[in-house]
Amino acid sequence: MGRGHMARRNTNRRVGIADVAEKAGVSHATVSRVMNGNAAVDPGIAARVRAAAVELKYQPNPVGRSLALGKTDTIGIVVPDLANPTFQAILRGLSIAAAQDGYRVLIADSSEVTSEEAILAGEARRRCDGVVLCAPRMSDAELEELAPTLHPLVLINRTTIATNTPSLSVDYGQGIQELAQHLVTLGHRRLVFLSGPEHSSSNRQRLVGLDQFRKEHPEIELQMLYGGSNFDSGHDSTEAIVASGATGILAFNDLVAMGLLSGLHERGVRVPEDISVTGFDDIPFAKYTTPPLTTAAVPINELGSLAWRRMREQIQQAGEATTQAQDEFSPRVEIRKSTAAPALKPAS
Amino acid sequence: MGRGHMARRNTNRRVGIADVAEKAGVSHATVSRVMNGNAAVDPGIAARVRAAAVELKYQPNPVGRSLALGKTDTIGIVVPDLANPTFQAILRGLSIAAAQDGYRVLIADSSEVTSEEAILAGEARRRCDGVVLCAPRMSDAELEELAPTLHPLVLINRTTIATNTPSLSVDYGQGIQELAQHLVTLGHRRLVFLSGPEHSSSNRQRLVGLDQFRKEHPEIELQMLYGGSNFDSGHDSTEAIVASGATGILAFNDLVAMGLLSGLHERGVRVPEDISVTGFDDIPFAKYTTPPLTTAAVPINELGSLAWRRMREQIQQAGEATTQAQDEFSPRVEIRKSTAAPALKPAS
DNA sequence: GAATCATGAGAAAGCGTTTTCTCAGAGCGT
DNA sequence: ACGCTCTGAGAAAACGCTTTCTCATGATTC
């Protein structure tokens, strides 16, 4: 509970500037000046202050400093699902980059509950100096309304009309087309796209990319099946994939692909001999699946560290209009062993 | 910058209690009482205050509240490596459980730099209401010295002599013995343990467990090879494993096992026909490796959520001595398809 | 009608720190 | 020696909020 006129309780109270001031025989303003080096202080006085601080093991209270300075040196991030390795890697990239500038990261996981996102984002913003929205699932209209209230804000995998909100995007449409092209180049003519969550902006981009692909390759059969976004949903797609007769599979992401690889192995379907499988993202596990997974590599650590750089730019230019930075990453197709030419099957 | 007698700058300042007070024609203390419901306020006045708050879109400033209340509603966690899925899962478990009580989690990743840990822990503790140290790599002596300064503290995979520090542990020694026993039961006589990082407390427990295992099974050949703690190091162990002649492999963790599975596959060594491989932890990928991995399941989401419960107990009993809670989890061996009876090899 | 009691809202203090304002003391020039 | 200027440290205000203290007002009792 807060406190008014009551005498201060000393129980468990940590050492503050007032204690150091008393010990050194100076005012608390002087202690603050010495600790921060913000103004000239007589060297003899400064030495006394430092000795007192060391003796009392003084550490400044970050909350008091935050109130006085109007900043917290923390960044919030809202992720739709912290179980997703792509988001984990983005978090790690952001966390490491921000730490290098003395900032920490506060997590909010909406657990794919879209209605929670705006609430979590507002709350994170109030507690922090800025907020990163990672693949937000809210509608475009909601995002347009919310974005100005969150400044400084960095978006990952979404954009807004707002001219001062940096946005880091991956060209999922182009990536999925390149993966499809890879399969076609290998000779595949019957493809399936295992699509992801409906509210996922990156899924919509893949769908747009595949529409374009169909237009350019009318001779290719490209079916759509729902594959979700995790292992289990990929694994659960095994029967539908086998029934489809397709020889080339484009999974929504690496997790779906891994689940499918496992399901196909259980079913005795050989990858890539019988079916080729691709993923997306190139999470760290993708190299180590059996067989190692062909995928479109998204520089997910770089996304996190660039998100920090864009955030830092806004923080440092507080109050000034900034030129919006729209960064778009092109995924790079990483060809591994899960794709090969389709088997020549006897006519039946 | 802080500010003294200067007139308040209104630029970019968010709406505060003073603004609501002015709008409603009451004092800021009354606004605080209405927003918190802490004391009786005339219903008519309360309605005016609420209307003003809504009209001005007032949201309390968490920093001001934290200073007044002496709490931040955040928990810090220090992890040795945020790239490790076990730590990611612990973080997720902690984050979700704490969020249910209105707490957020602040991350500090020491990136396996042992000398950074104490500094990060102290800093996290000052910014937060408590701190969780996850598999800290510092020495026992350093931990004993640091622990009292971090109260309230929860330890994961370490213990201290301190009687008021809850500690959540996994009996790695027992788990590795059960895995070894599983291989022996299948008929394996030549085993290798791919050991993990030297500073890892859980690795030491496995070594102790395997010493015990050797005593109880003098007829079993059990070699030690260094296998590190990630994919690459597991993968890099492939040749040494093949050269060892062992038919049963105990990998330090699931990542090492996955890397090894991939390396063996590349080498044309069949799992489990030619070599059986086990992991540890049961990260979400373990079910989906090819073949699915036999492993010792650590309830890593439960570790995170129990860490929050222990933390919350300490926060709620502030200043009182608490009975130390030592929670120990027994790993559960999850038998999947990466282990089988050793092949009968022609004598050569 | 006066005295007493209860209640609720404003004044004030405080949480810990930063920084502006003020003033005392030292130094310099005449 | 006096006046002026400069410097540095203490006093004070502020950041935003919570809660204690104080007092005015209305109700109740005698």
XYZ file of C-alpha atoms (C1' of nucleotides) in Angstrom, chain C residues 7-28:
22
model
C -18.350 10.966 7.110
C -16.275 12.274 2.995
C -13.348 15.180 0.236
C -9.337 18.253 -0.131
C -4.579 19.108 1.626
C -0.520 17.147 2.367
C 3.081 13.790 2.511
C 5.534 10.304 0.489
C 7.451 6.699 -2.824
C 12.944 7.609 -5.351
C 15.133 10.136 -8.494
C 16.392 14.155 -11.564
C 17.197 18.802 -12.434
C 16.008 23.789 -12.011
C 16.320 27.646 -9.004
C 18.580 30.142 -5.438
C 22.094 31.696 -2.755
C 26.512 31.702 -0.294
C 31.212 31.884 -0.870
C 35.363 32.507 -3.484
C 37.946 34.973 -6.866
C 39.072 38.980 -9.526
